[in-house]
Tab-separated table of C-alpha atoms in Angstrom:
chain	number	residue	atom	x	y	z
A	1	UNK	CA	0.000	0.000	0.000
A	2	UNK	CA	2.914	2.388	0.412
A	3	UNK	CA	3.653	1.752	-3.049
A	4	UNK	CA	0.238	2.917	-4.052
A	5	UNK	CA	0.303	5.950	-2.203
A	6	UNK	CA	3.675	6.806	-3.749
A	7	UNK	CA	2.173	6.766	-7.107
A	8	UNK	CA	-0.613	8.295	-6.418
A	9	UNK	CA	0.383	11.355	-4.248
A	10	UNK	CA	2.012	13.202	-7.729
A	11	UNK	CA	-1.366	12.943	-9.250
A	12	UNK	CA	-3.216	14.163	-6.478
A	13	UNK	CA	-0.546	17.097	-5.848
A	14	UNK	CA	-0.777	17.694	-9.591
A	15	UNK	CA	-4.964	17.684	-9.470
A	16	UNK	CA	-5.161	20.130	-6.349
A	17	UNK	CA	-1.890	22.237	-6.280
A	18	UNK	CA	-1.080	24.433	-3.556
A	19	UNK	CA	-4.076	26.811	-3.101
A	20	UNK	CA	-1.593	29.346	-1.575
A	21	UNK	CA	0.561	29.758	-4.385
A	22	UNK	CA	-2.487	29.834	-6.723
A	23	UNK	CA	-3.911	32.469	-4.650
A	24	UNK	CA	-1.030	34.895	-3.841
A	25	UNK	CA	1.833	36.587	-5.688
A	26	UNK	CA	4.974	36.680	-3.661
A	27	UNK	CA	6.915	39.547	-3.287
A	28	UNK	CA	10.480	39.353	-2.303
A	29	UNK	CA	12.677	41.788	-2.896
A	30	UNK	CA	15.198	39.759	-5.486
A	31	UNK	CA	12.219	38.510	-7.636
A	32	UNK	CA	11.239	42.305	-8.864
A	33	UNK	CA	7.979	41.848	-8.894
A	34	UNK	CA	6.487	43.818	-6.516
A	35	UNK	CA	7.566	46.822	-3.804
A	36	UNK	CA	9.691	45.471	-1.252
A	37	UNK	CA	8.433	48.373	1.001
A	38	UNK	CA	5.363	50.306	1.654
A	39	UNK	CA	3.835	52.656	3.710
A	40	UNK	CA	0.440	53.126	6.360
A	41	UNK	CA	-1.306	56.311	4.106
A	42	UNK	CA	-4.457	56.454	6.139
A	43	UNK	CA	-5.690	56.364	9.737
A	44	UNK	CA	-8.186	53.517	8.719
A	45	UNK	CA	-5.502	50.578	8.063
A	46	UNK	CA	-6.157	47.368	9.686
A	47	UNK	CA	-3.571	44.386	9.967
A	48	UNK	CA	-5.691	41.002	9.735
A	49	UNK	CA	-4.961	37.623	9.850
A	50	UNK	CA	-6.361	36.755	6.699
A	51	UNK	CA	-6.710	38.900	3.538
A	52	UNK	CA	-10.609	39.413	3.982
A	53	UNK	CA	-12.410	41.716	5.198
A	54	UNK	CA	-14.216	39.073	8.123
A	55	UNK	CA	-10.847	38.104	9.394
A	56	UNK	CA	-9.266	39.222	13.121
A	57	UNK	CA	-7.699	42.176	13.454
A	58	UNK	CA	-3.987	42.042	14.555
A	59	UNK	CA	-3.168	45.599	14.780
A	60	UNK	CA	-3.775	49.301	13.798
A	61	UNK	CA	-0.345	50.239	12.202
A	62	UNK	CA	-0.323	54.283	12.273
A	63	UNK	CA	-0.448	56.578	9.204
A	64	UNK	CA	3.755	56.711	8.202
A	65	UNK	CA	4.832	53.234	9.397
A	66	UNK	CA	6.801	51.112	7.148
A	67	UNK	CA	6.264	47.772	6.381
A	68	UNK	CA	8.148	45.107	4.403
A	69	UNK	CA	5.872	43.635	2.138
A	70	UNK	CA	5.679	39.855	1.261
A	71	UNK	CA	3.036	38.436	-0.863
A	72	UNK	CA	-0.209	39.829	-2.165
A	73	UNK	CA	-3.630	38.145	-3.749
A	74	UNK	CA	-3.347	37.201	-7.170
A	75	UNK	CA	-6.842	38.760	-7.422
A	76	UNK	CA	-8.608	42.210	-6.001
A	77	UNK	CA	-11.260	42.734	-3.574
A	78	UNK	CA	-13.411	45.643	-3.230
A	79	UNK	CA	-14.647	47.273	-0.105
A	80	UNK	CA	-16.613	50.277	0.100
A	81	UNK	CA	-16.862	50.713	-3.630
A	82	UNK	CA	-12.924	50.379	-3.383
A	83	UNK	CA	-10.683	47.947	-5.664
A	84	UNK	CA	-7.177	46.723	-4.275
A	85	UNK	CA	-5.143	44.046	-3.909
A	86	UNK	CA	-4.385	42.114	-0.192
A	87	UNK	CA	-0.608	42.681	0.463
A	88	UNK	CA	0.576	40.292	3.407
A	89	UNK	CA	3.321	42.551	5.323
A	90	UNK	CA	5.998	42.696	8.610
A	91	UNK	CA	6.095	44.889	10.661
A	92	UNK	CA	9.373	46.177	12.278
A	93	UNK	CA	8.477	44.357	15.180
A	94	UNK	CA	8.008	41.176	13.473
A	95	UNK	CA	4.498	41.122	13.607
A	96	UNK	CA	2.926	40.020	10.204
A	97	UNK	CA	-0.524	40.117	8.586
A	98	UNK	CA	-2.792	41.116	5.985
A	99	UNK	CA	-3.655	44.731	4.840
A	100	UNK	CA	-5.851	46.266	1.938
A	101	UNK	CA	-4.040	48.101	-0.423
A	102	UNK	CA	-5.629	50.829	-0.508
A	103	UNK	CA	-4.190	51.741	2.998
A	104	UNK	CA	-0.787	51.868	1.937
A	105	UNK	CA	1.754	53.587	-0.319
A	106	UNK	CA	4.108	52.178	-2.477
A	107	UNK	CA	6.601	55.464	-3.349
A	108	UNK	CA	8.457	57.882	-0.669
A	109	UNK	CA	7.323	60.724	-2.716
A	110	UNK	CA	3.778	59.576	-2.769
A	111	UNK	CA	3.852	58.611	1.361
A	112	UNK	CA	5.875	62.496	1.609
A	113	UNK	CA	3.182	64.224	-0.286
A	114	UNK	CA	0.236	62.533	1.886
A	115	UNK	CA	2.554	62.949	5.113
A	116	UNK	CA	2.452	66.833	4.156
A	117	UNK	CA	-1.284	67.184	3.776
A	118	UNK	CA	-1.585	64.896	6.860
A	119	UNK	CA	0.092	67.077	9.007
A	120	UNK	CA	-1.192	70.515	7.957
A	121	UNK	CA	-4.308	68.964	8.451
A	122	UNK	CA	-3.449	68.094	12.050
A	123	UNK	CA	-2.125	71.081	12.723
A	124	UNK	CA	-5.841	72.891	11.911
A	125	UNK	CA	-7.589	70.679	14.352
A	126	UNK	CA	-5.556	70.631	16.918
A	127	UNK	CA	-6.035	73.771	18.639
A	128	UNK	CA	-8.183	73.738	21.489
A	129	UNK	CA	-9.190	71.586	24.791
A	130	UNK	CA	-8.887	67.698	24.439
A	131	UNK	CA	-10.528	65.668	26.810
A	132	UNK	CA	-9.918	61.981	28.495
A	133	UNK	CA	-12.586	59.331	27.405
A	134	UNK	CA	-13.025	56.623	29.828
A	135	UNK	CA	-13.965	53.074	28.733
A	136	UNK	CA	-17.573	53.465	28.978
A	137	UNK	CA	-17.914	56.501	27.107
A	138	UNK	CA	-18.218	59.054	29.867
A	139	UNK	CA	-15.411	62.099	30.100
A	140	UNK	CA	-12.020	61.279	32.608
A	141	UNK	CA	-10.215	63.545	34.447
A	142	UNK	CA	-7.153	64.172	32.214
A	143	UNK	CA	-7.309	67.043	29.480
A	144	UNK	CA	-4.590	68.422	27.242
A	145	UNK	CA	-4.733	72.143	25.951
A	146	UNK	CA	-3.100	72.682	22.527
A	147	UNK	CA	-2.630	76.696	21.721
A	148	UNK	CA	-0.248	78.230	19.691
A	149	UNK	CA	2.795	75.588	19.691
A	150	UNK	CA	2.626	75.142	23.012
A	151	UNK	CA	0.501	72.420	25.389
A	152	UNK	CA	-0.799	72.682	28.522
A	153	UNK	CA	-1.828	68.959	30.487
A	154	UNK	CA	-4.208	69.134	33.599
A	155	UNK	CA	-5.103	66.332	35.954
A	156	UNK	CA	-8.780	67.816	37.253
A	157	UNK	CA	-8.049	71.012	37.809
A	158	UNK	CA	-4.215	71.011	38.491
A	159	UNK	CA	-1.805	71.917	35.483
A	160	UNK	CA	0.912	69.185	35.854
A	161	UNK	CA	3.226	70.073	32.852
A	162	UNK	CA	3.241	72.620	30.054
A	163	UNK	CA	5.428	72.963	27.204
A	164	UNK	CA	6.034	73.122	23.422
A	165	UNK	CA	4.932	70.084	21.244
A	166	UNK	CA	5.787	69.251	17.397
A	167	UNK	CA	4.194	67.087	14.673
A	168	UNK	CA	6.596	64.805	13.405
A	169	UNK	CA	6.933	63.117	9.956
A	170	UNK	CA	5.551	59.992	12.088
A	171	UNK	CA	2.278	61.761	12.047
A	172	UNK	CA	3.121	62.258	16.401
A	173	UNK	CA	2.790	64.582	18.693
A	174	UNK	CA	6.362	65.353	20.387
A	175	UNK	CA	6.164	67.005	23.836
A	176	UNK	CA	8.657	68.968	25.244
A	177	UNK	CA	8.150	67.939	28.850
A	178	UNK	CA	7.315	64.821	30.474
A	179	UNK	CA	3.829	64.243	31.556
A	180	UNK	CA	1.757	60.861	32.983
A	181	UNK	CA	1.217	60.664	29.076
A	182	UNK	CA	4.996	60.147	28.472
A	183	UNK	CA	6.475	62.790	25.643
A	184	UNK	CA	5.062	61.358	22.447
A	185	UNK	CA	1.125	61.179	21.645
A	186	UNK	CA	-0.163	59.999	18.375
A	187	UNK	CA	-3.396	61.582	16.772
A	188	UNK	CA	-5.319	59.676	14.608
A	189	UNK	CA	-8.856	59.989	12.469
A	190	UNK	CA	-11.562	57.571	13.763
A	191	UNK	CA	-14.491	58.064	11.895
A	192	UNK	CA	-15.110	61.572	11.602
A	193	UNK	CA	-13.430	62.731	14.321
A	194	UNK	CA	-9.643	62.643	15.197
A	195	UNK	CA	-8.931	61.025	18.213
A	196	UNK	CA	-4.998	61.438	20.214
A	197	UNK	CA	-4.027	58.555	21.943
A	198	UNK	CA	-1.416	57.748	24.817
A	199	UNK	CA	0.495	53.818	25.146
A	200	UNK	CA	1.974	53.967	28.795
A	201	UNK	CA	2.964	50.395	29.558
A	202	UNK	CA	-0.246	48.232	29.069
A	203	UNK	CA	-2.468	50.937	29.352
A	204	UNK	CA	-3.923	53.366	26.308
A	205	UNK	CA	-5.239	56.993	27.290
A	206	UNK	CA	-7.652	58.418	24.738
A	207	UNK	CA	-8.756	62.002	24.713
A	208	UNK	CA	-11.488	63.699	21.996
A	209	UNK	CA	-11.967	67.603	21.140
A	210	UNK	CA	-13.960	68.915	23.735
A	211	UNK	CA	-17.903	69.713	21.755
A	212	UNK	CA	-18.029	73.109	22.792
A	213	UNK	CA	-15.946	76.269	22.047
A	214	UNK	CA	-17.381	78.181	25.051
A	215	UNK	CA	-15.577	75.259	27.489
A	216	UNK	CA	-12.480	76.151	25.904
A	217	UNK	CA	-12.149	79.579	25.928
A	218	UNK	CA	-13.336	79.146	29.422
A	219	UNK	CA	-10.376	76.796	30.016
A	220	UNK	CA	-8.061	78.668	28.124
A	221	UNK	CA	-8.517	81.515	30.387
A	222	UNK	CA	-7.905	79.240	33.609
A	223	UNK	CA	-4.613	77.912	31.909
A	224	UNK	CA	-3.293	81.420	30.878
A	225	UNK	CA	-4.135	82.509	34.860
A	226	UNK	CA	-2.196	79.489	36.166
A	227	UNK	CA	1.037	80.612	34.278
């Protein structure tokens, strides 16, 4: 019986090849095929385990990371009205997954250009008073005042640090002084709205524009007092 299974297993091989290599197109960098590298271009990028829509999601990689790209579909899907191929990538950190094409982008000077309009648009919506969401919903005690270069991070109503902060070309807000929020923030569009978040250790701080402009001049006032 060994013998029959020897003979047979070519034929079988050769009636149902390798669904994987039917399915994808790899990418390595000495075959020339494809980018080697790409990069996040929106906030909305998702890294799943399988190229499909359905699958889990791994990660969030942030508008400017680069990723080394390994394999794509052989065919494209289309979400929201959207055509692209599935590009399986690694991140720096080893981590790999699936992401829709039409997150990324495949030239510096394309990724620079978005990068630019990215952060000019940051730096319109930034001004103002940002508050702390808690996990159900409801508004924390942290808020972090953005005005004129400089920000301003309270703790109820005690200012614990102030200082100057800068967008980087990482699409992140660097702080000049050390707060409970460490010294780098990143801001990124969910839905609508932009949201800035804060990683300390296994914990993640999120904060949303305060709704009304009347809170923030009141706040503003408080902050300037304080100084």
């Amino acid at each position: 019986w060994l013998y029959c299974i020897s003979f047979l297993l070519p034929i079988v091989l050769g009636v149902f090849p390798n669904c994987a290599e039917k399915n994808t197109v790899y990418l390595e960098a000495d075959t020339r095929t494809g980018p080697r590298y790409a990069f996040v271009s929106g906030d909305q990028a998702i890294l799943r385990t399988d190229p499909i829509n359905i699958a889990s999601e791994i990660d969030f990689p942030p508008a400017g990371q680069r990723l080394v790209v390994l394999e794509r579909t052989a065919k494209q899907d289309t979400i929201d009205d959207v055509s692209d191929f599935w590009y399986r990538v690694r991140q720096d950190s080893g981590i790999e997954g699936w992401i829709f094409g039409a997150s990324l982008s495949f030239s510096q000077q394309e990724m620079a250009q978005n990068v630019r309009g990215r952060k000019k648009e940051i730096e319109e919506i930034l001004p103002g008073i940002w508050w702390e969401i808690e996990g159900d919903g409801s508004t924390g005690y942290r808020k972090i005042v953005f005005k004129n270069g400089y920000f301003f991070y309270s703790y109820g109503n005690r200012l614990e640090n102030s200082g100057k902060y800068e967008i980087t070309d990482e699409l992140k807000l660097k702080l000049s002084a050390p707060t409970g929020l460490g010294e780098e923030l990143e801001v990124r569009k969910v839905g609508l709205e932009y949201r800035i978040f804060a990683r300390i250790e296994n914990f993640t701080y999120v904060f949303r524009p305060a709704p009304e402009e009347k809170e923030y001049l009141e706040v503003e006032k408080e902050e300037e007092s304080e100084q």
